């Protein structure tokens, strides 16, 4: 039985990925900042662990408790949508701490056991906004662009050890709580940028293709199980259209 450890399973993509792998007979280590058993189906193949990817002690404890991990999915992330002038440096650091440094720290923590076994897969959830950059997303996009470069270098570094490294790139997913959780173009945007905000709201209303959590789970599954899977994998109809273009 193979084991996957997923970060950020309390909602959205992480929760869906956990359910997807559970339904396919994997052992699933679903990690959350505040673990909740009631949101996942009961199973003796499910282990819930507390994990905050910005906290080194929390990472160490989770990895020690988890034991052997075949696949690591770095999914935990936060959004930051605002004009740069409206963003505090504290918020900038927070976004990089979670999205970028959290991904790097988790990878570093899991890597020694994979290298020793000469086997394993690391899957990092990025975003198609790194391919088609949007205004008001400069900091968020920078956190994910760093994940892209990190992943691409690491894929080459770890290939001799038979460790696969992949990027899953979802498009716009309005179904998850992700966008509601941030100050998405609401109070914090300086007045000077309000016209831009209105334009973006209008553009979002025209969107017809989106990414569903199921699309992300399917892409992660492919990255975990298909040895021919490419380094970059789009997730969602909009992501496939964009990458195709
Ligand atoms: N939704 C989109 O449109 C979209 C598009 C492209 C890429 N993405 C990326 O996809 C990933 C998942 O997004 P989602 O849409 O599923 O959002 P979501 O429902 O808000 O899920 C984000 C998850 O990350 C967790 N998290 C946040 N900070 C954490 C930390 N310090 N340590 C551990 N876990 C932490 C959250 O846990 P708590 O409940 O504890 O906060 C939550 O479980 C993110 O990396 C996001 O950047 C999203």
mmCIF file with all atom_site columns, C-alpha atoms in Angstrom, residues 105-233:
data_model
loop_
_atom_site.group_PDB
_atom_site.id
_atom_site.type_symbol
_atom_site.label_atom_id
_atom_site.label_alt_id
_atom_site.label_comp_id
_atom_site.label_asym_id
_atom_site.label_entity_id
_atom_site.label_seq_id
_atom_site.pdbx_PDB_ins_code
_atom_site.Cartn_x
_atom_site.Cartn_y
_atom_site.Cartn_z
_atom_site.occupancy
_atom_site.B_iso_or_equiv
_atom_site.pdbx_formal_charge
_atom_site.auth_seq_id
_atom_site.auth_comp_id
_atom_site.auth_asym_id
_atom_site.auth_atom_id
_atom_site.pdbx_PDB_model_num
ATOM 1   C CA . UNK A 1 105 ? 10.659  23.243 4.078   1.00 0.00 ? 105 UNK A CA 1
ATOM 2   C CA . UNK A 1 106 ? 8.269   20.308 3.648   1.00 0.00 ? 106 UNK A CA 1
ATOM 3   C CA . UNK A 1 107 ? 10.248  19.020 0.685   1.00 0.00 ? 107 UNK A CA 1
ATOM 4   C CA . UNK A 1 108 ? 13.512  19.269 2.599   1.00 0.00 ? 108 UNK A CA 1
ATOM 5   C CA . UNK A 1 109 ? 11.980  17.392 5.538   1.00 0.00 ? 109 UNK A CA 1
ATOM 6   C CA . UNK A 1 110 ? 10.689  14.480 3.445   1.00 0.00 ? 110 UNK A CA 1
ATOM 7   C CA . UNK A 1 111 ? 13.586  14.238 1.004   1.00 0.00 ? 111 UNK A CA 1
ATOM 8   C CA . UNK A 1 112 ? 16.157  12.238 3.053   1.00 0.00 ? 112 UNK A CA 1
ATOM 9   C CA . UNK A 1 113 ? 13.872  9.215  3.416   1.00 0.00 ? 113 UNK A CA 1
ATOM 10  C CA . UNK A 1 114 ? 12.995  9.266  -0.303  1.00 0.00 ? 114 UNK A CA 1
ATOM 11  C CA . UNK A 1 115 ? 16.648  9.561  -1.337  1.00 0.00 ? 115 UNK A CA 1
ATOM 12  C CA . UNK A 1 116 ? 17.631  6.683  0.972   1.00 0.00 ? 116 UNK A CA 1
ATOM 13  C CA . UNK A 1 117 ? 14.909  4.490  -0.558  1.00 0.00 ? 117 UNK A CA 1
ATOM 14  C CA . UNK A 1 118 ? 15.717  5.759  -4.079  1.00 0.00 ? 118 UNK A CA 1
ATOM 15  C CA . UNK A 1 119 ? 12.008  6.274  -4.627  1.00 0.00 ? 119 UNK A CA 1
ATOM 16  C CA . UNK A 1 120 ? 9.326   8.911  -4.136  1.00 0.00 ? 120 UNK A CA 1
ATOM 17  C CA . UNK A 1 121 ? 7.326   11.708 -5.726  1.00 0.00 ? 121 UNK A CA 1
ATOM 18  C CA . UNK A 1 122 ? 6.977   15.360 -4.751  1.00 0.00 ? 122 UNK A CA 1
ATOM 19  C CA . UNK A 1 123 ? 4.026   17.286 -6.191  1.00 0.00 ? 123 UNK A CA 1
ATOM 20  C CA . UNK A 1 124 ? 3.826   21.049 -5.775  1.00 0.00 ? 124 UNK A CA 1
ATOM 21  C CA . UNK A 1 125 ? 0.569   22.907 -6.372  1.00 0.00 ? 125 UNK A CA 1
ATOM 22  C CA . UNK A 1 126 ? 1.315   26.124 -8.240  1.00 0.00 ? 126 UNK A CA 1
ATOM 23  C CA . UNK A 1 127 ? -1.060  28.236 -10.349 1.00 0.00 ? 127 UNK A CA 1
ATOM 24  C CA . UNK A 1 128 ? -1.620  29.206 -13.973 1.00 0.00 ? 128 UNK A CA 1
ATOM 25  C CA . UNK A 1 129 ? -1.443  32.834 -12.896 1.00 0.00 ? 129 UNK A CA 1
ATOM 26  C CA . UNK A 1 130 ? 2.323   32.345 -13.181 1.00 0.00 ? 130 UNK A CA 1
ATOM 27  C CA . UNK A 1 131 ? 1.791   31.810 -16.938 1.00 0.00 ? 131 UNK A CA 1
ATOM 28  C CA . UNK A 1 132 ? -0.757  34.574 -17.536 1.00 0.00 ? 132 UNK A CA 1
ATOM 29  C CA . UNK A 1 133 ? -0.019  37.180 -14.850 1.00 0.00 ? 133 UNK A CA 1
ATOM 30  C CA . UNK A 1 134 ? -2.845  39.352 -13.527 1.00 0.00 ? 134 UNK A CA 1
ATOM 31  C CA . UNK A 1 135 ? -2.831  42.795 -11.903 1.00 0.00 ? 135 UNK A CA 1
ATOM 32  C CA . UNK A 1 136 ? -3.503  42.774 -8.136  1.00 0.00 ? 136 UNK A CA 1
ATOM 33  C CA . UNK A 1 137 ? -1.837  39.366 -7.883  1.00 0.00 ? 137 UNK A CA 1
ATOM 34  C CA . UNK A 1 138 ? 1.813   40.429 -8.071  1.00 0.00 ? 138 UNK A CA 1
ATOM 35  C CA . UNK A 1 139 ? 2.855   39.078 -4.675  1.00 0.00 ? 139 UNK A CA 1
ATOM 36  C CA . UNK A 1 140 ? 0.777   35.895 -4.831  1.00 0.00 ? 140 UNK A CA 1
ATOM 37  C CA . UNK A 1 141 ? 2.046   35.168 -8.334  1.00 0.00 ? 141 UNK A CA 1
ATOM 38  C CA . UNK A 1 142 ? 5.631   35.754 -7.221  1.00 0.00 ? 142 UNK A CA 1
ATOM 39  C CA . UNK A 1 143 ? 5.198   33.185 -4.421  1.00 0.00 ? 143 UNK A CA 1
ATOM 40  C CA . UNK A 1 144 ? 4.028   30.591 -6.948  1.00 0.00 ? 144 UNK A CA 1
ATOM 41  C CA . UNK A 1 145 ? 6.548   31.528 -9.656  1.00 0.00 ? 145 UNK A CA 1
ATOM 42  C CA . UNK A 1 146 ? 9.243   30.780 -7.076  1.00 0.00 ? 146 UNK A CA 1
ATOM 43  C CA . UNK A 1 147 ? 7.618   27.377 -6.525  1.00 0.00 ? 147 UNK A CA 1
ATOM 44  C CA . UNK A 1 148 ? 7.772   26.772 -10.289 1.00 0.00 ? 148 UNK A CA 1
ATOM 45  C CA . UNK A 1 149 ? 11.503  27.485 -10.480 1.00 0.00 ? 149 UNK A CA 1
ATOM 46  C CA . UNK A 1 150 ? 12.184  25.522 -7.302  1.00 0.00 ? 150 UNK A CA 1
ATOM 47  C CA . UNK A 1 151 ? 10.323  22.521 -8.714  1.00 0.00 ? 151 UNK A CA 1
ATOM 48  C CA . UNK A 1 152 ? 12.004  22.643 -12.114 1.00 0.00 ? 152 UNK A CA 1
ATOM 49  C CA . UNK A 1 153 ? 15.529  22.732 -10.642 1.00 0.00 ? 153 UNK A CA 1
ATOM 50  C CA . UNK A 1 154 ? 14.726  20.058 -8.089  1.00 0.00 ? 154 UNK A CA 1
ATOM 51  C CA . UNK A 1 155 ? 13.305  17.720 -10.737 1.00 0.00 ? 155 UNK A CA 1
ATOM 52  C CA . UNK A 1 156 ? 16.725  17.647 -12.384 1.00 0.00 ? 156 UNK A CA 1
ATOM 53  C CA . UNK A 1 157 ? 18.593  17.434 -9.061  1.00 0.00 ? 157 UNK A CA 1
ATOM 54  C CA . UNK A 1 158 ? 16.564  14.442 -7.858  1.00 0.00 ? 158 UNK A CA 1
ATOM 55  C CA . UNK A 1 159 ? 16.190  12.498 -11.107 1.00 0.00 ? 159 UNK A CA 1
ATOM 56  C CA . UNK A 1 160 ? 19.384  10.466 -10.391 1.00 0.00 ? 160 UNK A CA 1
ATOM 57  C CA . UNK A 1 161 ? 17.755  9.290  -7.144  1.00 0.00 ? 161 UNK A CA 1
ATOM 58  C CA . UNK A 1 162 ? 14.588  8.122  -8.906  1.00 0.00 ? 162 UNK A CA 1
ATOM 59  C CA . UNK A 1 163 ? 12.522  10.828 -7.191  1.00 0.00 ? 163 UNK A CA 1
ATOM 60  C CA . UNK A 1 164 ? 9.848   12.412 -9.400  1.00 0.00 ? 164 UNK A CA 1
ATOM 61  C CA . UNK A 1 165 ? 9.071   16.097 -8.952  1.00 0.00 ? 165 UNK A CA 1
ATOM 62  C CA . UNK A 1 166 ? 5.998   17.698 -10.536 1.00 0.00 ? 166 UNK A CA 1
ATOM 63  C CA . UNK A 1 167 ? 4.073   20.932 -10.732 1.00 0.00 ? 167 UNK A CA 1
ATOM 64  C CA . UNK A 1 168 ? 0.285   20.803 -10.770 1.00 0.00 ? 168 UNK A CA 1
ATOM 65  C CA . UNK A 1 169 ? -1.061  24.073 -12.130 1.00 0.00 ? 169 UNK A CA 1
ATOM 66  C CA . UNK A 1 170 ? -4.740  24.765 -11.424 1.00 0.00 ? 170 UNK A CA 1
ATOM 67  C CA . UNK A 1 171 ? -6.603  27.596 -13.080 1.00 0.00 ? 171 UNK A CA 1
ATOM 68  C CA . UNK A 1 172 ? -9.282  29.740 -11.424 1.00 0.00 ? 172 UNK A CA 1
ATOM 69  C CA . UNK A 1 173 ? -11.299 27.712 -8.912  1.00 0.00 ? 173 UNK A CA 1
ATOM 70  C CA . UNK A 1 174 ? -14.166 29.781 -7.475  1.00 0.00 ? 174 UNK A CA 1
ATOM 71  C CA . UNK A 1 175 ? -15.665 26.696 -5.746  1.00 0.00 ? 175 UNK A CA 1
ATOM 72  C CA . UNK A 1 176 ? -13.076 26.499 -2.954  1.00 0.00 ? 176 UNK A CA 1
ATOM 73  C CA . UNK A 1 177 ? -13.034 28.935 0.005   1.00 0.00 ? 177 UNK A CA 1
ATOM 74  C CA . UNK A 1 178 ? -9.655  30.257 -1.211  1.00 0.00 ? 178 UNK A CA 1
ATOM 75  C CA . UNK A 1 179 ? -10.908 33.511 -2.737  1.00 0.00 ? 179 UNK A CA 1
ATOM 76  C CA . UNK A 1 180 ? -13.380 34.306 0.045   1.00 0.00 ? 180 UNK A CA 1
ATOM 77  C CA . UNK A 1 181 ? -10.647 33.850 2.649   1.00 0.00 ? 181 UNK A CA 1
ATOM 78  C CA . UNK A 1 182 ? -8.553  36.765 1.474   1.00 0.00 ? 182 UNK A CA 1
ATOM 79  C CA . UNK A 1 183 ? -9.367  40.434 1.260   1.00 0.00 ? 183 UNK A CA 1
ATOM 80  C CA . UNK A 1 184 ? -10.155 39.773 -2.353  1.00 0.00 ? 184 UNK A CA 1
ATOM 81  C CA . UNK A 1 185 ? -10.335 43.174 -3.887  1.00 0.00 ? 185 UNK A CA 1
ATOM 82  C CA . UNK A 1 186 ? -12.515 44.388 -1.031  1.00 0.00 ? 186 UNK A CA 1
ATOM 83  C CA . UNK A 1 187 ? -11.665 46.850 1.701   1.00 0.00 ? 187 UNK A CA 1
ATOM 84  C CA . UNK A 1 188 ? -7.896  46.888 1.507   1.00 0.00 ? 188 UNK A CA 1
ATOM 85  C CA . UNK A 1 189 ? -7.447  48.122 -2.078  1.00 0.00 ? 189 UNK A CA 1
ATOM 86  C CA . UNK A 1 190 ? -6.444  51.797 -2.291  1.00 0.00 ? 190 UNK A CA 1
ATOM 87  C CA . UNK A 1 191 ? -9.030  54.063 -3.980  1.00 0.00 ? 191 UNK A CA 1
ATOM 88  C CA . UNK A 1 192 ? -6.688  54.799 -6.898  1.00 0.00 ? 192 UNK A CA 1
ATOM 89  C CA . UNK A 1 193 ? -7.028  51.163 -7.998  1.00 0.00 ? 193 UNK A CA 1
ATOM 90  C CA . UNK A 1 194 ? -10.823 50.840 -7.704  1.00 0.00 ? 194 UNK A CA 1
ATOM 91  C CA . UNK A 1 195 ? -11.386 51.179 -11.445 1.00 0.00 ? 195 UNK A CA 1
ATOM 92  C CA . UNK A 1 196 ? -9.039  48.258 -12.013 1.00 0.00 ? 196 UNK A CA 1
ATOM 93  C CA . UNK A 1 197 ? -10.927 46.292 -9.372  1.00 0.00 ? 197 UNK A CA 1
ATOM 94  C CA . UNK A 1 198 ? -14.217 46.898 -11.209 1.00 0.00 ? 198 UNK A CA 1
ATOM 95  C CA . UNK A 1 199 ? -12.657 45.783 -14.500 1.00 0.00 ? 199 UNK A CA 1
ATOM 96  C CA . UNK A 1 200 ? -11.428 42.575 -12.888 1.00 0.00 ? 200 UNK A CA 1
ATOM 97  C CA . UNK A 1 201 ? -14.815 41.866 -11.306 1.00 0.00 ? 201 UNK A CA 1
ATOM 98  C CA . UNK A 1 202 ? -16.443 42.355 -14.725 1.00 0.00 ? 202 UNK A CA 1
ATOM 99  C CA . UNK A 1 203 ? -13.890 40.048 -16.378 1.00 0.00 ? 203 UNK A CA 1
ATOM 100 C CA . UNK A 1 204 ? -14.448 37.353 -13.737 1.00 0.00 ? 204 UNK A CA 1
ATOM 101 C CA . UNK A 1 205 ? -18.177 37.436 -14.449 1.00 0.00 ? 205 UNK A CA 1
ATOM 102 C CA . UNK A 1 206 ? -17.442 36.543 -18.087 1.00 0.00 ? 206 UNK A CA 1
ATOM 103 C CA . UNK A 1 207 ? -15.386 33.484 -17.176 1.00 0.00 ? 207 UNK A CA 1
ATOM 104 C CA . UNK A 1 208 ? -16.877 30.298 -18.595 1.00 0.00 ? 208 UNK A CA 1
ATOM 105 C CA . UNK A 1 209 ? -14.122 27.726 -18.019 1.00 0.00 ? 209 UNK A CA 1
ATOM 106 C CA . UNK A 1 210 ? -12.947 27.111 -14.447 1.00 0.00 ? 210 UNK A CA 1
ATOM 107 C CA . UNK A 1 211 ? -11.027 24.526 -12.421 1.00 0.00 ? 211 UNK A CA 1
ATOM 108 C CA . UNK A 1 212 ? -12.897 22.122 -10.127 1.00 0.00 ? 212 UNK A CA 1
ATOM 109 C CA . UNK A 1 213 ? -11.312 20.486 -7.063  1.00 0.00 ? 213 UNK A CA 1
ATOM 110 C CA . UNK A 1 214 ? -11.855 17.142 -8.827  1.00 0.00 ? 214 UNK A CA 1
ATOM 111 C CA . UNK A 1 215 ? -9.625  18.359 -11.701 1.00 0.00 ? 215 UNK A CA 1
ATOM 112 C CA . UNK A 1 216 ? -6.809  19.049 -9.271  1.00 0.00 ? 216 UNK A CA 1
ATOM 113 C CA . UNK A 1 217 ? -7.224  15.657 -7.571  1.00 0.00 ? 217 UNK A CA 1
ATOM 114 C CA . UNK A 1 218 ? -7.071  13.943 -10.986 1.00 0.00 ? 218 UNK A CA 1
ATOM 115 C CA . UNK A 1 219 ? -3.907  15.839 -11.955 1.00 0.00 ? 219 UNK A CA 1
ATOM 116 C CA . UNK A 1 220 ? -2.233  15.026 -8.636  1.00 0.00 ? 220 UNK A CA 1
ATOM 117 C CA . UNK A 1 221 ? -3.234  11.375 -9.058  1.00 0.00 ? 221 UNK A CA 1
ATOM 118 C CA . UNK A 1 222 ? -1.653  11.295 -12.493 1.00 0.00 ? 222 UNK A CA 1
ATOM 119 C CA . UNK A 1 223 ? 1.544   12.918 -11.206 1.00 0.00 ? 223 UNK A CA 1
ATOM 120 C CA . UNK A 1 224 ? 1.665   10.332 -8.406  1.00 0.00 ? 224 UNK A CA 1
ATOM 121 C CA . UNK A 1 225 ? 0.957   7.233  -10.471 1.00 0.00 ? 225 UNK A CA 1
ATOM 122 C CA . UNK A 1 226 ? 1.937   7.775  -14.114 1.00 0.00 ? 226 UNK A CA 1
ATOM 123 C CA . UNK A 1 227 ? 5.686   7.447  -14.720 1.00 0.00 ? 227 UNK A CA 1
ATOM 124 C CA . UNK A 1 228 ? 5.294   9.216  -18.082 1.00 0.00 ? 228 UNK A CA 1
ATOM 125 C CA . UNK A 1 229 ? 3.690   12.287 -16.486 1.00 0.00 ? 229 UNK A CA 1
ATOM 126 C CA . UNK A 1 230 ? 5.334   15.560 -17.574 1.00 0.00 ? 230 UNK A CA 1
ATOM 127 C CA . UNK A 1 231 ? 6.908   17.945 -15.069 1.00 0.00 ? 231 UNK A CA 1
ATOM 128 C CA . UNK A 1 232 ? 4.121   20.532 -15.485 1.00 0.00 ? 232 UNK A CA 1
ATOM 129 C CA . UNK A 1 233 ? 0.539   19.382 -15.397 1.00 0.00 ? 233 UNK A CA 1
#
